[in-house]
Coordinates of C-alpha atoms in Angstrom, one line a residue:
X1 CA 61.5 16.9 -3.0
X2 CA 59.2 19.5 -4.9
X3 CA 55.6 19.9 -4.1
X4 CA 52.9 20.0 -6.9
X5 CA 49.5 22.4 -5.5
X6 CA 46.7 20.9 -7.3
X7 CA 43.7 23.4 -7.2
X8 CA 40.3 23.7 -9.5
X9 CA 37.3 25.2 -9.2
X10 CA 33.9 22.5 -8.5
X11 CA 32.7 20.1 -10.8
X12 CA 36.6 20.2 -13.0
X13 CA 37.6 17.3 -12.4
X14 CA 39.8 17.3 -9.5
X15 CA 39.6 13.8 -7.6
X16 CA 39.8 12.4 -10.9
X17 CA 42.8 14.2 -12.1
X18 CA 44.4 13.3 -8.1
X19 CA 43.5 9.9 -8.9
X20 CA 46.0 9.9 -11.8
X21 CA 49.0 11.0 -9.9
X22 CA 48.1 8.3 -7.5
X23 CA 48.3 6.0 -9.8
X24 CA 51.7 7.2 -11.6
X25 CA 53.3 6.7 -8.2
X26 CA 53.5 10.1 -6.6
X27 CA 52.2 10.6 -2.7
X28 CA 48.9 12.2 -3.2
X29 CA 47.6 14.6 0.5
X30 CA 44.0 14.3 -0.5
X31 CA 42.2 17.5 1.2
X32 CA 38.3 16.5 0.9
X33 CA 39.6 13.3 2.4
X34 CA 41.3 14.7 5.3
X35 CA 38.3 16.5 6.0
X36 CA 36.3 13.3 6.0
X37 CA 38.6 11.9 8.2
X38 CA 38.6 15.1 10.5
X39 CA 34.7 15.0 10.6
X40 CA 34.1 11.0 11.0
X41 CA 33.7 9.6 14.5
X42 CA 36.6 9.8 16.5
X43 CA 38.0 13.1 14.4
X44 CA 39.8 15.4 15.8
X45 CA 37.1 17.9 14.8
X46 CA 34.1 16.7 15.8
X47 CA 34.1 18.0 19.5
X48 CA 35.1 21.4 18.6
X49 CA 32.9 21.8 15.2
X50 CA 30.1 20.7 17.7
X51 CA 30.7 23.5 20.7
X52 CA 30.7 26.1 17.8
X53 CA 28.2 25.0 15.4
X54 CA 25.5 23.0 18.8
X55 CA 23.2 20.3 17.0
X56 CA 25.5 19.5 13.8
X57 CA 26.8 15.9 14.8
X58 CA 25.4 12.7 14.6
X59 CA 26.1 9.5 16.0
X60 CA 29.8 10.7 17.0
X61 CA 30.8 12.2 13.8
X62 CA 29.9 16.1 12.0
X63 CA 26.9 15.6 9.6
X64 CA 27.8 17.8 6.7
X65 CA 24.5 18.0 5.5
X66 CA 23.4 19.4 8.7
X67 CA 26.3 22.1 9.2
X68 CA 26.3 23.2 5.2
X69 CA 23.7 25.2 5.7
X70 CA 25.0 26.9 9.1
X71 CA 28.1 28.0 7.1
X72 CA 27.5 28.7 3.5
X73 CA 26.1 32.1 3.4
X74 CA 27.1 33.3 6.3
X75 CA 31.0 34.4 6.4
X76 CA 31.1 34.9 10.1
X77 CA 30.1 31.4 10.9
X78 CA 32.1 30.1 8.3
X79 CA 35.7 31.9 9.9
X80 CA 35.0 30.3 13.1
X81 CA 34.7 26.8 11.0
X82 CA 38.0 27.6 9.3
X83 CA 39.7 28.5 12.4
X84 CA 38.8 25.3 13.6
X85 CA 39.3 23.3 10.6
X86 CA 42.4 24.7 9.3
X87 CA 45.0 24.5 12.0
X88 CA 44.2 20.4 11.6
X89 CA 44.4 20.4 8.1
X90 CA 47.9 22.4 8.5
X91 CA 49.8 19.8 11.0
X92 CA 47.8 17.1 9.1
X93 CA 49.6 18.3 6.0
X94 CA 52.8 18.7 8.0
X95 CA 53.2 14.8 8.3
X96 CA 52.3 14.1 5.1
X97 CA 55.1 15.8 3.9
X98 CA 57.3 14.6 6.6
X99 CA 56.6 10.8 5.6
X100 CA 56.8 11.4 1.6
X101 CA 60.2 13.6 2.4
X102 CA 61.3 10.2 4.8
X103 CA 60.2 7.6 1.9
X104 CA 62.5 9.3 -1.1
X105 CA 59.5 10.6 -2.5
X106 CA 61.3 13.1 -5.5
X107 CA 57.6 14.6 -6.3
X108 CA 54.2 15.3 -4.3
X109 CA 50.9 16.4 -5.2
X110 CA 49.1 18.6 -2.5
X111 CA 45.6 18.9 -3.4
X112 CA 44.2 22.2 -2.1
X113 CA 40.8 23.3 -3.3
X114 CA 41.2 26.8 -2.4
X115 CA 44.9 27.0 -3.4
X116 CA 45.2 30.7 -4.8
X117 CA 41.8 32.1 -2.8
X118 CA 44.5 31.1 0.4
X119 CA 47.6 32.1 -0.7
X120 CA 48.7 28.7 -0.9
X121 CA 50.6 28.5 -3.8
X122 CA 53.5 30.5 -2.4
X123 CA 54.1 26.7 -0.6
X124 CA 54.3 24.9 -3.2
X125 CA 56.7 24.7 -6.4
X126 CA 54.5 24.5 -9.4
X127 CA 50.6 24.8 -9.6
X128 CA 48.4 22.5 -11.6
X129 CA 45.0 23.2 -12.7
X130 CA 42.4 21.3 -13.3
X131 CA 39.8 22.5 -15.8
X132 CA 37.2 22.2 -17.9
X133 CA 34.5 24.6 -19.8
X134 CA 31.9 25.9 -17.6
X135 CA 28.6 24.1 -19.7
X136 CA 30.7 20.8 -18.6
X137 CA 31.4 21.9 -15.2
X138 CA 28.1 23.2 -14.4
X139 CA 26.1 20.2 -15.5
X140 CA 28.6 17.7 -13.9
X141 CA 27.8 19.7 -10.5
X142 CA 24.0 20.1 -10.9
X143 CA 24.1 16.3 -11.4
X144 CA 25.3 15.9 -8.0
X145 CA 23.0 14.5 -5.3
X146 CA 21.0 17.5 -3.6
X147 CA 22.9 20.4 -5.3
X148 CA 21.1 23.1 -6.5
X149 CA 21.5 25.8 -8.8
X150 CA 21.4 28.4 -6.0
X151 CA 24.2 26.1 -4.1
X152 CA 26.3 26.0 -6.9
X153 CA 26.6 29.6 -7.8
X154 CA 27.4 29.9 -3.7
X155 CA 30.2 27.4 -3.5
X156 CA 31.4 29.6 -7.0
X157 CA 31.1 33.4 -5.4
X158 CA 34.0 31.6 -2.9
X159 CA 36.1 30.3 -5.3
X160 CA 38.7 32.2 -8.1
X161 CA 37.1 32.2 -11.4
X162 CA 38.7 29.3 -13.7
X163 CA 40.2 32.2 -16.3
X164 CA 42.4 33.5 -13.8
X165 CA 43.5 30.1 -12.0
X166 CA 44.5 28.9 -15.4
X167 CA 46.4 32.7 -16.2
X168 CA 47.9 31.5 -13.0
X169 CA 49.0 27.8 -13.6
X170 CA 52.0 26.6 -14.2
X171 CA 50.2 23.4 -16.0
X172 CA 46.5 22.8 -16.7
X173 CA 44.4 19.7 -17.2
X174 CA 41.1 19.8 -19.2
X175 CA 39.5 16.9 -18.3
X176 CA 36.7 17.9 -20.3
X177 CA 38.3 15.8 -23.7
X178 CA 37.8 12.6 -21.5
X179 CA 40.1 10.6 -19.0
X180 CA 42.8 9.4 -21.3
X181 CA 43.8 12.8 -22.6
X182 CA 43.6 13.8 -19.3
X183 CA 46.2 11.0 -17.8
X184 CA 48.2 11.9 -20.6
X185 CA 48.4 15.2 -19.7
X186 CA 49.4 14.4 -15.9
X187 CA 52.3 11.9 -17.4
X188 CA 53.8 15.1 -19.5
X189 CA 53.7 16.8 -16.3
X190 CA 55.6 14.7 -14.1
X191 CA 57.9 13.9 -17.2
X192 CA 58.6 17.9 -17.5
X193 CA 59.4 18.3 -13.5
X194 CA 61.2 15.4 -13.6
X195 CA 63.4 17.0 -16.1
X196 CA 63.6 20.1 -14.7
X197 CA 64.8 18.6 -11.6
X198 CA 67.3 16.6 -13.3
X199 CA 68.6 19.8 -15.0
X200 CA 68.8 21.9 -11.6
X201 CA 70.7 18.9 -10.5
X202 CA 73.4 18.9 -13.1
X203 CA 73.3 22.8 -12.7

């Protein structure tokens, strides 16, 4: 089984681009989702999250609105976050694979927002980027419900600049010239590890 690391910066295009493996058949580990999962009531990080960060839950579950702010510019606060976060995103991962590996799965798509900025792509076999140019991205993210220009330049100070995650890539995905080219693009991708696995096979 080989393991695809899907990574881009905000506003590329990512959940869109995830979609598309989804719906070409690969196992898709969806990380903003695990998170979601991790942070709704019942979640494995709730009670931690809420000893470290006091006042940031509601109702049983992390309000993200309410810890954003306790975390984004300050790196200290946001380490102790990721040391809780991370070690559940990790086994969470973990099973995913597991049951993918279990189910004949021949290709998976790990999508890991801060793939390179974590050293995450020595995990996986090939990286795909999404992409787009930054005019698009920045007015798809300003668009975004209660994001501000001062939030967006934040969230990009933490993440690799697109230039070098491309440099980087083994495949990219502009979504910026609309979602059929882009599903295209993700079908030549699995067609082209398909066929390298194939090859290795006959080796």
């Amino acid at each position: 089984m080989k393991v695809i690391g899907l990574t881009g910066s905000i506003g590329m295009g990512k959940s869109a681009t995830l979609a598309m493996f989804a719906e070409a058949g690969l196992p898709v580990y969806d990380a903003d989702a695990q998170v979601h999962a991790l942070y709704a009531r019942g979640g494995e990080a709730v009670a931690p999250v809420e000893a470290a960060f006091p006042g940031v839950t509601k109702d049983g579950a992390v309000d993200r609105q309410a810890l954003g702010p306790r975390v984004l510019s300050d790196p200290a606060a946001l380490a102790k976050l990721e040391a809780i976060v991370h070690p559940l995103m990790v086994d969470r991962r973990r099973a995913f694979l597991r049951e993918a590996e279990a189910g004949g799965a021949d290709l998976v798509v790990l999508d890991i927002p801060l793939l390179f900025e974590t050293g995450g792509e020595k995990a996986v076999d090939s990286v795909v980027v999404v992409s787009a140019p930054s005019d698009v991205q920045r007015s798809r993210v300003l668009a975004r419900p209660g994001m501000t220009p001062e939030k967006f330049e934040a969230i990009l100070a933490k993440q690799l600049p697109d230039a070098d995650k491309r440099t980087r890539a083994d495949f990219v995905v502009d979504t910026s010239q609309g979602l059929d080219v882009a599903r295209q693009r993700v079908g030549e991708i699995i067609a082209t590890l398909r066929g390298k696995a194939r090859d290795a096979a006959r080796g």
